Coordinates of C-alpha atoms in Angstrom, one line a residue:
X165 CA 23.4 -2.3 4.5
X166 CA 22.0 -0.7 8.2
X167 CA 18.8 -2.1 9.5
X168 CA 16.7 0.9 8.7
X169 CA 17.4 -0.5 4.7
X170 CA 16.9 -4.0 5.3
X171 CA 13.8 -3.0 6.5
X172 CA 12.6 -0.9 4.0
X173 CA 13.7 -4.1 1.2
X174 CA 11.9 -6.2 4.1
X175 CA 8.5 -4.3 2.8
X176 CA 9.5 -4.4 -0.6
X177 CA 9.4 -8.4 -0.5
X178 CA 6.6 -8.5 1.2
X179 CA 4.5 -6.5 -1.2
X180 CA 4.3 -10.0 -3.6
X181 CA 3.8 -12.0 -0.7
X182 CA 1.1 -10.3 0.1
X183 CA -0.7 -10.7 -3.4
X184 CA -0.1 -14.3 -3.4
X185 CA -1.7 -15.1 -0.6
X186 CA -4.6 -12.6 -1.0
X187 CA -5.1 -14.5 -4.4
X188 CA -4.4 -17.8 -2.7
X189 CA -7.6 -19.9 -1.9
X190 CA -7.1 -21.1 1.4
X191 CA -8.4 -20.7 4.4
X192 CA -8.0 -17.4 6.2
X193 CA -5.9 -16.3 3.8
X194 CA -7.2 -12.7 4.5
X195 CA -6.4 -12.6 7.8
X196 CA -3.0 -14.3 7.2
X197 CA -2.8 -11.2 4.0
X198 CA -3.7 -8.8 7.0
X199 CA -0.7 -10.2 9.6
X200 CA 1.5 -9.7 6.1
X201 CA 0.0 -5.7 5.6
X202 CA 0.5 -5.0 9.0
X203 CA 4.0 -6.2 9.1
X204 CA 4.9 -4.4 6.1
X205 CA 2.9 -1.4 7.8
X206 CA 4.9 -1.7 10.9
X207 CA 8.4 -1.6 8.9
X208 CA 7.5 1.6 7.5
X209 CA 7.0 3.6 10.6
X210 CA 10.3 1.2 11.9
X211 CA 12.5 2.1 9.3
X212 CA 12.3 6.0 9.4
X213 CA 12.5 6.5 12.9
X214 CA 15.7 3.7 13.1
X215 CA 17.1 5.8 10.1
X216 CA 16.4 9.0 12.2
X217 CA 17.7 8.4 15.5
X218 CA 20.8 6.8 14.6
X219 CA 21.4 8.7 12.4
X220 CA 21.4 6.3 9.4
X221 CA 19.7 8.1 6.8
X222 CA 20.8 7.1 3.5
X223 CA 19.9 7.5 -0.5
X224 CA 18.8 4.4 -0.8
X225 CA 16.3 4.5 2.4
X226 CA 15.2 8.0 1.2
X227 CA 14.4 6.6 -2.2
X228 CA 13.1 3.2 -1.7
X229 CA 11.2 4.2 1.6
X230 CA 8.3 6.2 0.4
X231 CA 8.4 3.8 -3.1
X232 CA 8.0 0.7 -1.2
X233 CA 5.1 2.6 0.6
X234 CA 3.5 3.8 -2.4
X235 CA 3.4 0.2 -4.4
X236 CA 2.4 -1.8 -0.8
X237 CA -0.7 0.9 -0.5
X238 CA -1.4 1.0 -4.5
X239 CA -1.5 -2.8 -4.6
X240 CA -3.7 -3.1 -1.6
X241 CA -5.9 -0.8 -3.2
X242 CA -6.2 -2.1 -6.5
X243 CA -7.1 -5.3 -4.7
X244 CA -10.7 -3.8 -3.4
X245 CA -11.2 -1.9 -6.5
X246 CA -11.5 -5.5 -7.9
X247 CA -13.3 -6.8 -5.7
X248 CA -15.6 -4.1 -5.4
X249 CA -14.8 -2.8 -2.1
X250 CA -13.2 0.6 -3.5
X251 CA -14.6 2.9 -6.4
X252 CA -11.9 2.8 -9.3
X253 CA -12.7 6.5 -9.6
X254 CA -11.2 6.7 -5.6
X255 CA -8.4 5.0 -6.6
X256 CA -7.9 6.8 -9.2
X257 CA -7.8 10.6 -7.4
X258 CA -5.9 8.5 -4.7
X259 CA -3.3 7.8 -7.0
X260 CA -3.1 11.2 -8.9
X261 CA -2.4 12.2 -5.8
X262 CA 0.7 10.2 -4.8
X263 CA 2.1 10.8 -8.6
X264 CA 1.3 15.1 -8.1
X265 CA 3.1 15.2 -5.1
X266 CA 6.2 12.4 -6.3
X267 CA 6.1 15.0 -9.3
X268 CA 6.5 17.9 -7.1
X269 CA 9.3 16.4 -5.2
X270 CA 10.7 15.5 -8.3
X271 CA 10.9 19.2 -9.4
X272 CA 11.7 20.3 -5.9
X273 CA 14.9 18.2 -6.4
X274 CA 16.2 19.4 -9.6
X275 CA 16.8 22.5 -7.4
X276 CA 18.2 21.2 -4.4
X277 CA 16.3 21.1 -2.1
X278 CA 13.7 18.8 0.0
X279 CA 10.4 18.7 0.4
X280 CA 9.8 17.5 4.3
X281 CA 6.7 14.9 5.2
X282 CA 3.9 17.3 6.1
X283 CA 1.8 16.0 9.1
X284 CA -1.5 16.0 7.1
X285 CA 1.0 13.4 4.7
X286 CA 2.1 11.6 8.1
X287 CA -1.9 11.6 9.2
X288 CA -3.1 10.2 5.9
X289 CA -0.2 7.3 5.5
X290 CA -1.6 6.0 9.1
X291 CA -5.3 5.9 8.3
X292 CA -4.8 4.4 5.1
X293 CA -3.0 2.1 7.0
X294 CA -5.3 1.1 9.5
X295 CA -8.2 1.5 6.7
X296 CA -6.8 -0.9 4.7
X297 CA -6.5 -3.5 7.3
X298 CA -10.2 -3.0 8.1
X299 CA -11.1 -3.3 4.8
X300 CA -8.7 -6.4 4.8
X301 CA -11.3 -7.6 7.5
X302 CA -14.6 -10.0 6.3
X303 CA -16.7 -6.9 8.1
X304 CA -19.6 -5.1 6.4
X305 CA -19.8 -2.8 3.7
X306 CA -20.5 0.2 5.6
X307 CA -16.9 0.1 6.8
X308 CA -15.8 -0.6 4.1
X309 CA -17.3 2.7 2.7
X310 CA -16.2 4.8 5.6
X311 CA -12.7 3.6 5.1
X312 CA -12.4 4.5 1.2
X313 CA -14.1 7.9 2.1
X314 CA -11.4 8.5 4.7
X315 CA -8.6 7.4 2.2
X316 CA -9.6 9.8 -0.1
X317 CA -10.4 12.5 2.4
X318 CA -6.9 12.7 4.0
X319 CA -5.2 11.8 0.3
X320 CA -7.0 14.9 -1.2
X321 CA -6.6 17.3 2.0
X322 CA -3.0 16.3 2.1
X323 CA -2.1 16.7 -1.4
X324 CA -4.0 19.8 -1.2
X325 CA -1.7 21.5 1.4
X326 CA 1.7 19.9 -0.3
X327 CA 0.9 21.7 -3.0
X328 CA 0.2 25.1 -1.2
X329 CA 3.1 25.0 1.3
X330 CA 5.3 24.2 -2.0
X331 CA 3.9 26.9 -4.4
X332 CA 7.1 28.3 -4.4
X333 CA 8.9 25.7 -5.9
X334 CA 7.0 25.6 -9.7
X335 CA 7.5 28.7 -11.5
X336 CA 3.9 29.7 -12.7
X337 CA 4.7 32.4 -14.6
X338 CA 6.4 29.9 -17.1
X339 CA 2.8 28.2 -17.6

């Protein structure tokens, strides 16, 4: 297994880590919850650009990769929903979203080819990133606020253009 893998299954352990200790009652267990985040965060953007520049892309890193970033973000996510600090209604567009566009991919597959990271997809991964480890933060509700907003803004302009640079791979006229 190369390092850009043991990376990605680094994240992918982390991801219950991280619930346990935002569920543990301790004290500053949120920021010790943030350190985790970030470090999963971190192994994201590690992982890929290891993979890319020595060449060790693999099947497994180009499947676990953006899973382990999907279920780290979702659980994150469902966290504030209940604790009120996101709208379920958010979380739920924000995850239509990632499903839409893992659907497209999906389809995009079945004929060979590859749907590429769009910039607006690489633009909304960082700020719900950094988002979330604000909202991670004991600061006030307006940030909170702005941070959801901005999750759901780059998540719905995002999915938007995936879906309209990649028009050509559903055949509409089957509908």
């Amino acid at each position: 297994m190369n390092l850009a893998n043991k990376l990605t299954l680094l994240r992918v352990i982390l991801i219950p880590v991280f619930v346990v200790v935002l569920y543990g009652d301790f004290q500053y267990s949120n920021y010790v919850a943030l350190v985790i985040f970030a470090v999963a965060s971190l192994t994201d953007f590690l992982d890929g650009y290891i993979a890319r520049s020595r060449n060790l892309v693999t099947d497994f890193g180009k499947f676990m990769d953006p899973l382990a970033d999907k279920i780290l973000v979702m659980t994150a996510m469902i966290m504030f929903v209940s604790w009120h600090q996101m709208p379920a209604w958010a979380f739920a567009i924000v995850l239509a979203r990632e499903l839409a566009v893992s659907g497209l991919r999906m389809i995009a597959a079945t004929d060979g080819k590859v749907i590429a990271a769009a910039w607006s997809g690489k633009v909304k991964t960082a700020a719900t990133m950094v988002c979330i480890i604000l909202m991670l933060l004991p600061i006030s509700s307006l940030v909170n606020t702005i941070c959801w907003i901005v999750i759901l803004l780059t998540t719905v302009y995002s999915g938007i253009e995936y879906f309209i640079k990649n028009k050509h791979v559903i055949d509409w006229s089957n509908l």
